[in-house]
mmCIF file of C-alpha atoms in Angstrom:
data_model
loop_
_atom_site.group_PDB
_atom_site.id
_atom_site.type_symbol
_atom_site.label_atom_id
_atom_site.label_comp_id
_atom_site.label_asym_id
_atom_site.label_seq_id
_atom_site.Cartn_x
_atom_site.Cartn_y
_atom_site.Cartn_z
ATOM 1 C CA UNK O 1 -35.801 -50.121 -28.238
ATOM 2 C CA UNK O 2 -32.184 -50.494 -27.298
ATOM 3 C CA UNK O 3 -32.975 -50.847 -23.602
ATOM 4 C CA UNK O 4 -35.342 -53.800 -24.195
ATOM 5 C CA UNK O 5 -38.426 -51.993 -22.891
ATOM 6 C CA UNK O 6 -41.455 -51.200 -24.967
ATOM 7 C CA UNK O 7 -42.079 -47.473 -25.279
ATOM 8 C CA UNK O 8 -44.641 -46.271 -22.791
ATOM 9 C CA UNK O 9 -47.740 -44.839 -24.444
ATOM 10 C CA UNK O 10 -48.838 -41.411 -23.388
ATOM 11 C CA UNK O 11 -52.328 -41.260 -21.965
ATOM 12 C CA UNK O 12 -54.829 -39.411 -24.136
ATOM 13 C CA UNK O 13 -56.123 -36.144 -22.695
ATOM 14 C CA UNK O 14 -59.652 -37.493 -22.202
ATOM 15 C CA UNK O 15 -58.326 -40.631 -20.487
ATOM 16 C CA UNK O 16 -56.165 -38.480 -18.216
ATOM 17 C CA UNK O 17 -59.198 -36.318 -17.332
ATOM 18 C CA UNK O 18 -61.239 -39.451 -16.556
ATOM 19 C CA UNK O 19 -58.458 -40.794 -14.360
ATOM 20 C CA UNK O 20 -58.190 -37.498 -12.487
ATOM 21 C CA UNK O 21 -61.977 -37.338 -12.026
ATOM 22 C CA UNK O 22 -61.986 -40.924 -10.736
ATOM 23 C CA UNK O 23 -59.272 -40.128 -8.186
ATOM 24 C CA UNK O 24 -61.161 -37.017 -7.044
ATOM 25 C CA UNK O 25 -64.396 -38.983 -6.715
ATOM 26 C CA UNK O 26 -62.540 -41.709 -4.832
ATOM 27 C CA UNK O 27 -61.189 -39.184 -2.319
ATOM 28 C CA UNK O 28 -64.719 -37.933 -1.691
ATOM 29 C CA UNK O 29 -66.287 -41.392 -1.433
ATOM 30 C CA UNK O 30 -63.531 -42.772 0.792
ATOM 31 C CA UNK O 31 -63.736 -39.705 3.052
ATOM 32 C CA UNK O 32 -67.474 -40.295 3.452
ATOM 33 C CA UNK O 33 -67.679 -44.091 3.494
ATOM 34 C CA UNK O 34 -64.150 -45.448 4.026
ATOM 35 C CA UNK O 35 -62.143 -47.666 1.708
ATOM 36 C CA UNK O 36 -65.070 -50.034 1.186
ATOM 37 C CA UNK O 37 -67.091 -47.341 -0.596
ATOM 38 C CA UNK O 38 -68.990 -48.581 -3.618
ATOM 39 C CA UNK O 39 -66.927 -48.541 -6.810
ATOM 40 C CA UNK O 40 -70.150 -47.995 -8.752
ATOM 41 C CA UNK O 41 -70.769 -44.864 -6.658
ATOM 42 C CA UNK O 42 -67.231 -43.661 -7.388
ATOM 43 C CA UNK O 43 -67.747 -44.107 -11.141
ATOM 44 C CA UNK O 44 -71.107 -42.315 -10.916
ATOM 45 C CA UNK O 45 -69.547 -39.407 -8.990
ATOM 46 C CA UNK O 46 -66.817 -39.144 -11.605
ATOM 47 C CA UNK O 47 -69.379 -39.154 -14.411
ATOM 48 C CA UNK O 48 -67.954 -42.266 -16.071
ATOM 49 C CA UNK O 49 -69.081 -45.834 -16.641
ATOM 50 C CA UNK O 50 -67.902 -48.554 -14.246
ATOM 51 C CA UNK O 51 -65.946 -50.069 -17.159
ATOM 52 C CA UNK O 52 -63.925 -46.845 -17.381
ATOM 53 C CA UNK O 53 -63.074 -47.125 -13.677
ATOM 54 C CA UNK O 54 -61.926 -50.723 -14.170
ATOM 55 C CA UNK O 55 -59.912 -49.850 -17.269
ATOM 56 C CA UNK O 56 -57.887 -47.389 -15.187
ATOM 57 C CA UNK O 57 -57.952 -49.300 -11.891
ATOM 58 C CA UNK O 58 -58.620 -53.024 -12.309
ATOM 59 C CA UNK O 59 -58.902 -53.605 -8.536
ATOM 60 C CA UNK O 60 -59.773 -51.672 -5.400
ATOM 61 C CA UNK O 61 -56.122 -52.031 -4.324
ATOM 62 C CA UNK O 62 -54.972 -50.437 -7.624
ATOM 63 C CA UNK O 63 -57.295 -47.508 -6.939
ATOM 64 C CA UNK O 64 -55.995 -47.167 -3.380
ATOM 65 C CA UNK O 65 -52.373 -47.367 -4.531
ATOM 66 C CA UNK O 66 -52.877 -44.567 -7.055
ATOM 67 C CA UNK O 67 -54.711 -42.461 -4.481
ATOM 68 C CA UNK O 68 -52.030 -42.941 -1.819
ATOM 69 C CA UNK O 69 -48.893 -42.785 -3.981
ATOM 70 C CA UNK O 70 -48.016 -39.172 -3.082
ATOM 71 C CA UNK O 71 -48.617 -39.756 0.635
ATOM 72 C CA UNK O 72 -46.408 -42.854 0.631
ATOM 73 C CA UNK O 73 -43.658 -40.917 -1.136
ATOM 74 C CA UNK O 74 -44.003 -38.097 1.421
ATOM 75 C CA UNK O 75 -43.702 -40.589 4.298
ATOM 76 C CA UNK O 76 -40.571 -42.086 2.750
ATOM 77 C CA UNK O 77 -39.132 -38.574 2.412
ATOM 78 C CA UNK O 78 -40.037 -37.800 6.046
ATOM 79 C CA UNK O 79 -38.222 -40.954 7.146
ATOM 80 C CA UNK O 80 -35.126 -39.745 5.296
ATOM 81 C CA UNK O 81 -35.332 -36.357 6.999
ATOM 82 C CA UNK O 82 -35.759 -37.986 10.413
ATOM 83 C CA UNK O 83 -32.456 -39.802 9.980
ATOM 84 C CA UNK O 84 -30.842 -36.452 10.832
ATOM 85 C CA UNK O 85 -32.892 -35.982 14.024
ATOM 86 C CA UNK O 86 -30.625 -35.743 17.108
ATOM 87 C CA UNK O 87 -32.668 -38.369 18.992
ATOM 88 C CA UNK O 88 -33.159 -41.682 17.159
ATOM 89 C CA UNK O 89 -36.014 -42.606 19.520
ATOM 90 C CA UNK O 90 -37.826 -39.285 19.028
ATOM 91 C CA UNK O 91 -37.335 -39.729 15.281
ATOM 92 C CA UNK O 92 -38.987 -43.147 15.463
ATOM 93 C CA UNK O 93 -41.880 -41.739 17.502
ATOM 94 C CA UNK O 94 -42.338 -38.904 14.996
ATOM 95 C CA UNK O 95 -42.305 -41.338 12.082
ATOM 96 C CA UNK O 96 -44.783 -43.656 13.820
ATOM 97 C CA UNK O 97 -47.146 -40.714 14.423
ATOM 98 C CA UNK O 98 -46.864 -39.689 10.754
ATOM 99 C CA UNK O 99 -47.454 -43.259 9.570
ATOM 100 C CA UNK O 100 -50.508 -43.655 11.811
ATOM 101 C CA UNK O 101 -51.889 -40.321 10.587
ATOM 102 C CA UNK O 102 -51.389 -41.491 6.994
ATOM 103 C CA UNK O 103 -53.089 -44.808 7.694
ATOM 104 C CA UNK O 104 -56.015 -42.975 9.292
ATOM 105 C CA UNK O 105 -56.611 -40.924 6.143
ATOM 106 C CA UNK O 106 -59.611 -43.125 5.350
ATOM 107 C CA UNK O 107 -61.608 -45.481 7.540
ATOM 108 C CA UNK O 108 -60.633 -49.036 6.603
ATOM 109 C CA UNK O 109 -57.221 -48.096 5.189
ATOM 110 C CA UNK O 110 -55.318 -49.918 7.951
ATOM 111 C CA UNK O 111 -57.094 -53.169 7.103
ATOM 112 C CA UNK O 112 -56.529 -52.575 3.378
ATOM 113 C CA UNK O 113 -52.822 -51.970 3.955
ATOM 114 C CA UNK O 114 -52.444 -55.191 5.925
ATOM 115 C CA UNK O 115 -54.375 -57.041 3.238
ATOM 116 C CA UNK O 116 -52.190 -55.533 0.509
ATOM 117 C CA UNK O 117 -49.039 -56.528 2.333
ATOM 118 C CA UNK O 118 -50.133 -60.149 2.400
ATOM 119 C CA UNK O 119 -50.604 -60.450 -1.363
ATOM 120 C CA UNK O 120 -47.513 -59.842 -3.468
ATOM 121 C CA UNK O 121 -49.646 -59.555 -6.614
ATOM 122 C CA UNK O 122 -51.694 -56.747 -5.074
ATOM 123 C CA UNK O 123 -51.036 -53.270 -6.418
ATOM 124 C CA UNK O 124 -51.028 -52.064 -2.813
ATOM 125 C CA UNK O 125 -48.187 -54.434 -1.912
ATOM 126 C CA UNK O 126 -45.521 -52.083 -3.340
ATOM 127 C CA UNK O 127 -46.878 -49.161 -1.293
ATOM 128 C CA UNK O 128 -46.783 -51.293 1.856
ATOM 129 C CA UNK O 129 -43.224 -52.386 1.081
ATOM 130 C CA UNK O 130 -42.198 -48.750 0.562
ATOM 131 C CA UNK O 131 -43.609 -47.838 3.980
ATOM 132 C CA UNK O 132 -41.848 -50.778 5.611
ATOM 133 C CA UNK O 133 -38.533 -49.801 4.015
ATOM 134 C CA UNK O 134 -38.947 -46.171 5.072
ATOM 135 C CA UNK O 135 -39.740 -47.178 8.649
ATOM 136 C CA UNK O 136 -36.923 -49.724 8.638
ATOM 137 C CA UNK O 137 -34.299 -47.010 8.223
ATOM 138 C CA UNK O 138 -35.632 -45.005 11.174
ATOM 139 C CA UNK O 139 -36.056 -48.186 13.237
ATOM 140 C CA UNK O 140 -32.512 -49.405 12.449
ATOM 141 C CA UNK O 141 -31.056 -46.083 13.599
ATOM 142 C CA UNK O 142 -32.973 -46.307 16.898
ATOM 143 C CA UNK O 143 -31.801 -49.906 17.317
ATOM 144 C CA UNK O 144 -28.172 -48.966 16.653
ATOM 145 C CA UNK O 145 -28.468 -46.270 19.328
ATOM 146 C CA UNK O 146 -29.773 -48.880 21.785
ATOM 147 C CA UNK O 147 -33.113 -47.061 22.128
ATOM 148 C CA UNK O 148 -35.143 -49.930 20.629
ATOM 149 C CA UNK O 149 -34.871 -53.686 21.051
ATOM 150 C CA UNK O 150 -32.632 -55.219 18.381
ATOM 151 C CA UNK O 151 -35.077 -58.080 17.687
ATOM 152 C CA UNK O 152 -37.887 -55.874 16.326
ATOM 153 C CA UNK O 153 -38.247 -56.266 12.548
ATOM 154 C CA UNK O 154 -39.669 -53.486 10.399
ATOM 155 C CA UNK O 155 -42.592 -55.727 9.417
ATOM 156 C CA UNK O 156 -43.642 -55.852 13.079
ATOM 157 C CA UNK O 157 -43.371 -52.064 13.279
ATOM 158 C CA UNK O 158 -45.632 -51.831 10.201
ATOM 159 C CA UNK O 159 -48.148 -54.224 11.769
ATOM 160 C CA UNK O 160 -48.054 -52.294 15.045
ATOM 161 C CA UNK O 161 -48.650 -48.985 13.257
ATOM 162 C CA UNK O 162 -51.577 -50.487 11.365
ATOM 163 C CA UNK O 163 -53.013 -51.926 14.578
ATOM 164 C CA UNK O 164 -52.820 -48.535 16.283
ATOM 165 C CA UNK O 165 -54.339 -46.871 13.198
ATOM 166 C CA UNK O 166 -57.170 -49.426 13.120
ATOM 167 C CA UNK O 167 -57.852 -48.821 16.829
ATOM 168 C CA UNK O 168 -57.660 -45.086 16.139
ATOM 169 C CA UNK O 169 -60.611 -45.401 13.772
ATOM 170 C CA UNK O 170 -62.748 -46.347 16.762
ATOM 171 C CA UNK O 171 -61.282 -43.927 19.343
ATOM 172 C CA UNK O 172 -61.028 -40.185 19.999
ATOM 173 C CA UNK O 173 -57.898 -38.721 18.322
ATOM 174 C CA UNK O 174 -56.139 -37.908 21.617
ATOM 175 C CA UNK O 175 -56.463 -41.521 22.759
ATOM 176 C CA UNK O 176 -55.110 -42.777 19.443
ATOM 177 C CA UNK O 177 -52.134 -40.419 19.856
ATOM 178 C CA UNK O 178 -51.392 -41.943 23.267
ATOM 179 C CA UNK O 179 -51.507 -45.424 21.775
ATOM 180 C CA UNK O 180 -48.612 -44.539 19.477
ATOM 181 C CA UNK O 181 -46.524 -43.627 22.530
ATOM 182 C CA UNK O 182 -47.449 -46.855 24.315
ATOM 183 C CA UNK O 183 -46.606 -48.878 21.229
ATOM 184 C CA UNK O 184 -43.165 -47.294 20.842
ATOM 185 C CA UNK O 185 -42.516 -47.686 24.580
ATOM 186 C CA UNK O 186 -43.074 -51.411 24.082
ATOM 187 C CA UNK O 187 -40.191 -51.467 21.582
ATOM 188 C CA UNK O 188 -37.643 -50.251 24.144
ATOM 189 C CA UNK O 189 -35.051 -52.696 25.414
ATOM 190 C CA UNK O 190 -36.098 -54.727 28.433
ATOM 191 C CA UNK O 191 -34.219 -53.804 31.601
ATOM 192 C CA UNK O 192 -31.682 -56.419 32.631
ATOM 193 C CA UNK O 193 -32.889 -58.679 35.435
ATOM 194 C CA UNK O 194 -30.707 -59.176 38.439
#
């Protein structure tokens, strides 16, 4: 252990299968009932005991983080790609739409994300921070171009996206799409008063 880290144990094949079944059952349950779906129901769907669920995912936020990890990574990658977009404002709008779509994956996810952001010890906190950092790069580029107010922090953008996503849970999709545009319009610099 020259690097000072304990070697990471490989997961046994049966444990890996249980974990995969739990994630599949979670997708199904969250799609049907939102992020507040019963953990007991998820374990039952996966064909495992509730203790097995908790041994893999000690909290609901840990389960959500594992379920959303690939999507969060894809959003971070999309943000990187949008840095090459010819219009910094259009890039920000595109990223906001993608982030809202991600947050609307499951009913209740927007509230869970905001909750996870508020608790540094939450497993979901790192995913929220990754989304904020991804959005921050796109936001900073739009600010440098003068397309967005310079006083808008990335944490406010994250909160705004989550608010639009939460509202989108209650509204028809086309109305939720319009809300993203209104939200980004509100980030534009204020016209100078005479």
